[in-house]
C-alpha cells in the first residue's frame, strides 16, 4: 500500500493493529516495521491474555472484535484445513456472522438502485423486519405479485467500500511480512490474502450465488429426496437475490422433527446420500452444510440453502481420493502412504520411517472397529494433521471436501448421536467399489492409461531433441545444490593447513640439523640458529598435537 493510501486509512490501520496487540498478536506489526501504530497499553494487555487463553482462542476473540470483514475472513478460512491447523479451525467455526440490521429505508434504496423499481412495483407484501442479518447482507420475506413466497437478500449499503479498505490493509501487512520475515515468505502470505480476497469479492456478487443454486437445482432435479430453492432471475442482480421461500423444519430442531413424526435415521440417510453425490458424482458440493443451511420437508426431504460457498473437485482428484479411502478401509499402510503423497505436494524431505510409523498408528487406532464406531471426522482430522506434520500440501478442493464431510458428521451427531456417517455411507461405498471393479470401468482405466502413455511416447522424442539441441549449443545447464558443502570446505581447509604445518615443522627440523653439520668450525657455529629452529619446530609440533587431540579425530 503506498504511503499516501496507508495514511488515508491510518485510523482503521491503527485500530486493527491495537486490537491484534490486545490479543497477543502485536508482534505482526512489530516485525512488519509498523511498531509506531502500537500502544503500550495494548501490548501489555496482550501479554496478560497470552497467559490465560490459547492462541486459537485469542484469534477467535480478535476477529470478533475487528468486525464483519474479519469475521467473514475467519469463516472462509474455517473451510481451509489445508492451510489452517485444526485447533484454529474449531475456533473459527464458532464465529457468528450476526450484526445489527440496516434500516428498511436503506433496503428500499438499494432495491431501487438495482431494479429501477420500488418494492411495491414487484411485491404485494414485503416484511420490513429481516429474518436474518449478516455482515454482507440481510434477508427479508416477501410475496410476489403472482403470489409466490420468496426470500429477498439485500446487500448492505457501502459494504463493498468497507471491505476493500480492510483488504488493502491486509494486503499491505502481508507484503511487509513477506518481505521482512522468513516465515511470511515461507507461507506466501500475499497469496493467502489474495485467495481470501477473491472468495470475499465473489460473495459480494449475488449472481454467482444464484448460478450455484441453479446448478444444484439441475443436478438434483431427478432426486425426490433433495429440494433446492429456485432463483427468480428477473428480480436478481449483483446486490439483490430473490429465491423461493421454503418453510421447512431446521435439521437441528430434533425435538420438533420427532413431534412431527419424522424418521431421523431416514433424514440422516438422505442427507448423507446427497453429500456423497455432490462430492463423488457431481464434483460440485455445498462446502458449508451446517444446520443453519439445512431444513427438512415432509417425506424426509432435505432442503439445502445458501450457496455462497461451494467446492469443486475434478475427476483426477476424485479418483485419488477414492484410492486413499479404499486403502484406509483395507488397512494397507503402504497404499495409504502412496495415496497421501499422490494427492498432495511434498514441500520438504520426508523421514519415511517416521511417516510410516504415524500412518500405522492411525490405522491401528481404527483396526477391527465396526463402521458404526468409527468417527470419520476424527480420522480425517488426524490424516490432515499427519499431512501438516510432514509438510504435505493437500489441494484446497480436497481439503474443502474433507471439511464438508467433517461438518456433515457434526450435523448427523446433532440429529442423533447413534447415527454414523460411515455406516450410512457404506452402501454407497460398496457401490463405488463395484463400479470400479466393473469390466467397463477397468477398460476405461486401461484406455486412459494407454492414451496417456501414447501422449508421453509422442512427446518424448521432441523433448530429447530439445535437450540434445541445448547440449550442442552449450546452453544445457544442470543446477546442483550440495547440502553442507560449506562445512566440507572448512574441513578440507583445516586438513590442508595441518599438512602444510607438518611439512613446515619437518623442514625446520631438517634445516636445523643441516646447519649444525655444515657450520662446525665457522663463525656461524657460535650463533644459535639451529637451536632457534628446533625451538620453533617443537612449539609448532606441540600446538599441532594439542589441536589434533582436542578435535577428537586421531
XYZ file of C-alpha atoms in Angstrom, residues 43-383:
341
model
C 0.881 -4.656 24.140
C 0.715 -5.075 27.930
C -2.856 -6.376 27.728
C -1.763 -8.844 25.053
C 0.950 -10.243 27.347
C -1.696 -10.857 30.049
C -4.086 -12.621 27.669
C -1.318 -14.939 26.440
C -1.182 -16.401 29.932
C -4.925 -17.111 30.113
C -6.008 -18.094 26.582
C -4.629 -20.367 23.876
C -3.548 -18.870 20.548
C -6.631 -20.219 18.678
C -8.934 -18.705 21.344
C -7.177 -15.349 21.039
C -7.586 -15.445 17.237
C -11.332 -16.036 17.717
C -11.740 -13.065 20.076
C -9.582 -10.770 17.901
C -11.553 -11.465 14.706
C -14.851 -10.999 16.545
C -13.705 -7.608 17.827
C -12.379 -6.463 14.424
C -15.803 -6.677 12.848
C -17.650 -8.053 9.816
C -14.785 -8.278 7.283
C -12.565 -10.202 9.671
C -15.423 -12.400 10.891
C -16.130 -13.312 7.271
C -12.406 -13.914 6.743
C -12.402 -16.312 9.694
C -15.438 -18.136 8.327
C -13.808 -18.534 4.914
C -10.535 -19.716 6.479
C -12.511 -22.213 8.594
C -13.171 -24.123 5.354
C -9.444 -24.468 4.608
C -7.888 -27.317 6.632
C -5.101 -27.428 4.014
C -3.587 -24.190 5.395
C -5.119 -23.793 8.879
C -4.403 -26.291 11.725
C -7.469 -27.984 13.253
C -7.294 -26.262 16.691
C -7.691 -22.930 14.869
C -10.421 -24.292 12.562
C -12.500 -25.358 15.562
C -12.375 -21.814 16.959
C -13.019 -20.147 13.577
C -16.155 -22.278 13.127
C -17.621 -20.587 16.215
C -17.547 -17.141 14.612
C -21.099 -15.826 14.255
C -21.764 -13.521 11.318
C -24.535 -11.588 13.096
C -24.728 -7.799 13.129
C -27.386 -5.168 13.619
C -29.757 -4.919 10.625
C -29.714 -1.804 8.479
C -32.846 0.282 8.062
C -35.821 -0.559 5.866
C -35.334 2.786 4.080
C -31.842 1.632 3.035
C -33.314 -1.676 1.843
C -35.730 0.251 -0.365
C -32.900 2.451 -1.676
C -30.617 -0.471 -2.601
C -33.501 -2.322 -4.292
C -34.443 0.765 -6.347
C -30.792 1.338 -7.367
C -30.578 -2.247 -8.655
C -34.034 -2.683 -10.209
C -35.110 0.847 -11.073
C -38.376 -0.234 -9.428
C -39.851 0.189 -5.975
C -40.657 -2.732 -3.689
C -44.371 -2.066 -4.283
C -43.829 -2.491 -8.032
C -42.645 -6.077 -7.533
C -44.170 -7.387 -4.288
C -47.676 -7.435 -2.879
C -46.147 -7.759 0.578
C -42.590 -7.163 1.851
C -41.835 -7.734 5.545
C -39.777 -4.784 6.888
C -38.199 -6.870 9.672
C -35.390 -9.123 8.354
C -35.467 -12.834 9.157
C -31.633 -12.862 9.172
C -28.930 -10.180 9.265
C -25.242 -10.699 8.468
C -22.142 -8.667 7.657
C -22.689 -8.587 3.887
C -26.482 -8.683 3.557
C -29.778 -9.242 5.274
C -32.738 -11.390 4.266
C -36.421 -10.442 4.155
C -39.511 -12.494 3.407
C -41.858 -11.207 0.723
C -44.640 -12.209 -1.682
C -44.501 -11.588 -5.433
C -47.420 -10.086 -7.355
C -48.052 -13.623 -8.645
C -48.464 -14.865 -5.063
C -45.255 -16.902 -4.592
C -43.483 -16.622 -1.233
C -39.839 -15.586 -1.677
C -36.795 -14.534 0.330
C -35.037 -11.338 -0.736
C -31.337 -10.998 0.069
C -30.253 -7.339 0.011
C -26.615 -6.240 0.206
C -25.579 -3.718 2.852
C -25.005 -0.163 1.589
C -21.287 0.714 1.238
C -20.229 -2.792 2.372
C -18.008 -3.128 -0.697
C -16.060 0.034 0.160
C -15.620 -1.083 3.796
C -14.344 -4.492 2.716
C -11.950 -3.012 0.130
C -10.344 -0.770 2.784
C -9.770 -3.756 5.091
C -8.422 -5.805 2.178
C -5.957 -3.042 1.261
C -4.680 -3.058 4.847
C -4.392 -6.856 4.874
C -2.507 -6.841 1.563
C -0.128 -4.158 2.845
C 0.587 -6.058 6.063
C 1.059 -9.346 4.145
C 3.532 -7.729 1.703
C 5.565 -6.218 4.553
C 5.671 -9.503 6.487
C 6.582 -11.457 3.350
C 9.421 -9.012 2.641
C 10.777 -8.703 6.181
C 10.274 -12.180 7.702
C 11.348 -15.667 6.705
C 8.065 -17.232 7.876
C 5.996 -14.701 5.899
C 7.793 -15.633 2.688
C 7.611 -19.364 3.504
C 3.823 -19.325 3.942
C 3.209 -16.996 0.989
C 1.030 -14.555 2.941
C 0.231 -12.402 -0.090
C -1.146 -15.439 -1.965
C -3.271 -16.414 1.053
C -4.728 -12.895 1.314
C -5.294 -12.847 -2.457
C -7.210 -16.131 -2.262
C -9.292 -14.826 0.641
C -9.972 -11.569 -1.227
C -11.215 -13.487 -4.275
C -13.583 -15.557 -2.114
C -14.895 -12.489 -0.294
C -15.396 -10.480 -3.501
C -17.200 -13.451 -5.042
C -19.649 -13.407 -2.114
C -20.379 -9.762 -2.893
C -21.722 -10.837 -6.300
C -25.107 -12.418 -5.606
C -25.482 -13.560 -9.228
C -22.670 -16.082 -8.565
C -24.617 -17.490 -5.616
C -27.718 -17.627 -7.800
C -25.869 -19.567 -10.519
C -24.594 -22.010 -7.907
C -28.142 -22.557 -6.651
C -29.462 -23.033 -10.177
C -26.776 -25.622 -10.867
C -27.830 -27.571 -7.770
C -31.440 -27.412 -8.966
C -30.411 -29.065 -12.255
C -28.183 -31.656 -10.577
C -30.914 -32.829 -8.178
C -33.928 -32.423 -10.470
C -34.415 -36.218 -10.607
C -33.770 -36.831 -6.894
C -37.038 -36.786 -4.886
C -35.144 -36.659 -1.553
C -33.471 -33.267 -2.145
C -35.084 -29.824 -2.602
C -33.223 -26.727 -3.817
C -34.902 -23.272 -3.835
C -35.323 -21.813 -7.333
C -33.888 -18.418 -8.294
C -36.103 -15.628 -9.682
C -33.638 -14.163 -12.160
C -35.988 -11.410 -13.356
C -35.608 -9.752 -9.926
C -31.991 -10.727 -9.100
C -28.834 -8.625 -9.575
C -25.321 -8.406 -8.115
C -26.706 -6.795 -4.920
C -30.187 -8.308 -4.699
C -31.059 -12.019 -4.820
C -34.645 -13.292 -4.887
C -35.174 -17.006 -4.224
C -38.063 -19.322 -3.475
C -39.098 -19.396 0.185
C -39.313 -22.947 1.571
C -40.866 -23.330 5.013
C -39.238 -26.448 6.445
C -38.111 -27.544 9.899
C -34.456 -26.843 10.710
C -32.458 -30.070 10.743
C -31.029 -29.127 14.141
C -34.559 -28.935 15.671
C -34.641 -32.647 16.529
C -37.459 -32.404 19.102
C -39.672 -30.634 16.582
C -38.815 -33.255 13.946
C -39.745 -36.090 16.315
C -43.024 -34.393 17.264
C -43.865 -34.053 13.562
C -43.323 -37.816 13.138
C -40.155 -37.691 11.025
C -37.789 -40.692 10.788
C -34.451 -39.229 11.941
C -32.416 -42.118 10.544
C -34.030 -41.726 7.114
C -33.309 -37.983 7.250
C -29.677 -38.824 8.004
C -29.542 -41.375 5.165
C -30.968 -38.918 2.635
C -28.592 -36.205 3.823
C -25.505 -38.458 3.562
C -26.558 -39.682 0.113
C -26.919 -36.074 -1.052
C -23.486 -35.078 0.294
C -21.703 -38.085 -1.262
C -23.466 -37.473 -4.578
C -22.311 -33.869 -4.547
C -18.680 -34.760 -3.852
C -18.185 -38.023 -5.712
C -20.685 -37.947 -8.594
C -21.232 -34.248 -9.345
C -17.832 -32.933 -8.235
C -19.715 -29.800 -7.113
C -20.693 -29.562 -3.461
C -22.062 -27.286 -0.742
C -18.915 -26.512 1.242
C -20.670 -25.373 4.418
C -23.618 -27.728 5.142
C -24.131 -26.594 8.743
C -27.602 -26.854 10.375
C -28.456 -23.235 9.557
C -28.294 -24.061 5.853
C -30.415 -27.219 6.100
C -34.119 -27.893 6.563
C -36.453 -30.898 6.333
C -39.745 -31.214 4.447
C -42.414 -33.968 4.626
C -41.152 -37.227 3.162
C -37.790 -36.681 4.920
C -36.700 -34.473 2.020
C -33.570 -32.378 2.617
C -33.514 -28.668 1.744
C -30.113 -27.071 1.014
C -29.864 -23.270 1.261
C -27.246 -20.503 0.909
C -24.911 -21.320 -1.973
C -22.380 -18.549 -1.435
C -19.644 -21.076 -0.621
C -19.302 -24.139 -2.844
C -16.491 -26.539 -3.675
C -15.401 -28.169 -6.898
C -13.395 -31.356 -7.282
C -12.139 -32.691 -10.619
C -12.048 -36.300 -11.826
C -8.309 -36.971 -11.159
C -8.619 -35.675 -7.595
C -11.801 -37.715 -7.025
C -10.020 -40.852 -8.221
C -7.029 -40.210 -5.956
C -9.354 -39.551 -3.018
C -11.204 -42.827 -3.598
C -7.877 -44.705 -3.790
C -6.837 -43.161 -0.472
C -10.141 -44.018 1.240
C -10.078 -47.603 -0.084
C -6.506 -48.001 1.155
C -7.594 -46.848 4.617
C -10.545 -49.259 4.625
C -8.192 -52.143 3.629
C -5.710 -51.081 6.349
C -2.980 -51.040 3.689
C -0.316 -48.767 5.205
C 1.874 -48.558 2.097
C -1.145 -47.769 -0.098
C -2.249 -45.021 2.340
C 1.259 -43.511 2.187
C 1.258 -43.622 -1.616
C -2.279 -42.223 -1.742
C -1.466 -39.279 0.523
C 1.692 -38.456 -1.429
C -0.156 -38.852 -4.732
C -2.910 -36.443 -3.759
C -0.622 -33.835 -2.148
C 2.567 -31.900 -2.823
C 5.636 -32.706 -0.719
C 7.312 -29.480 0.414
C 10.362 -30.964 2.133
C 12.334 -34.190 2.559
C 10.308 -36.801 4.446
C 11.565 -39.121 7.171
C 9.967 -42.249 5.693
C 10.346 -44.375 8.835
C 8.541 -41.798 10.987
C 5.932 -41.176 8.277
C 5.152 -44.907 8.049
C 5.025 -45.168 11.845
C 2.434 -42.367 12.128
C 0.263 -43.823 9.351
C 0.494 -47.236 11.035
C -0.613 -45.758 14.381
C -3.602 -44.143 12.689
C -4.543 -47.447 11.053
C -4.143 -49.434 14.271
C -6.403 -46.998 16.125
C -9.351 -47.959 13.909
C -8.370 -51.533 13.028
C -11.195 -54.034 13.543
C -13.773 -51.454 14.638
C -17.259 -51.699 13.116
C -18.231 -48.775 10.876
C -20.755 -47.563 13.458
C -17.926 -46.877 15.953
C -15.554 -45.041 13.587
C -15.673 -41.246 13.765
C -14.948 -40.140 10.208
C -14.326 -36.555 11.246
C -11.698 -37.539 13.813
C -9.968 -39.927 11.387
C -9.845 -37.293 8.625
C -8.574 -34.660 11.068
C -5.754 -36.983 12.122
C -4.907 -37.654 8.474
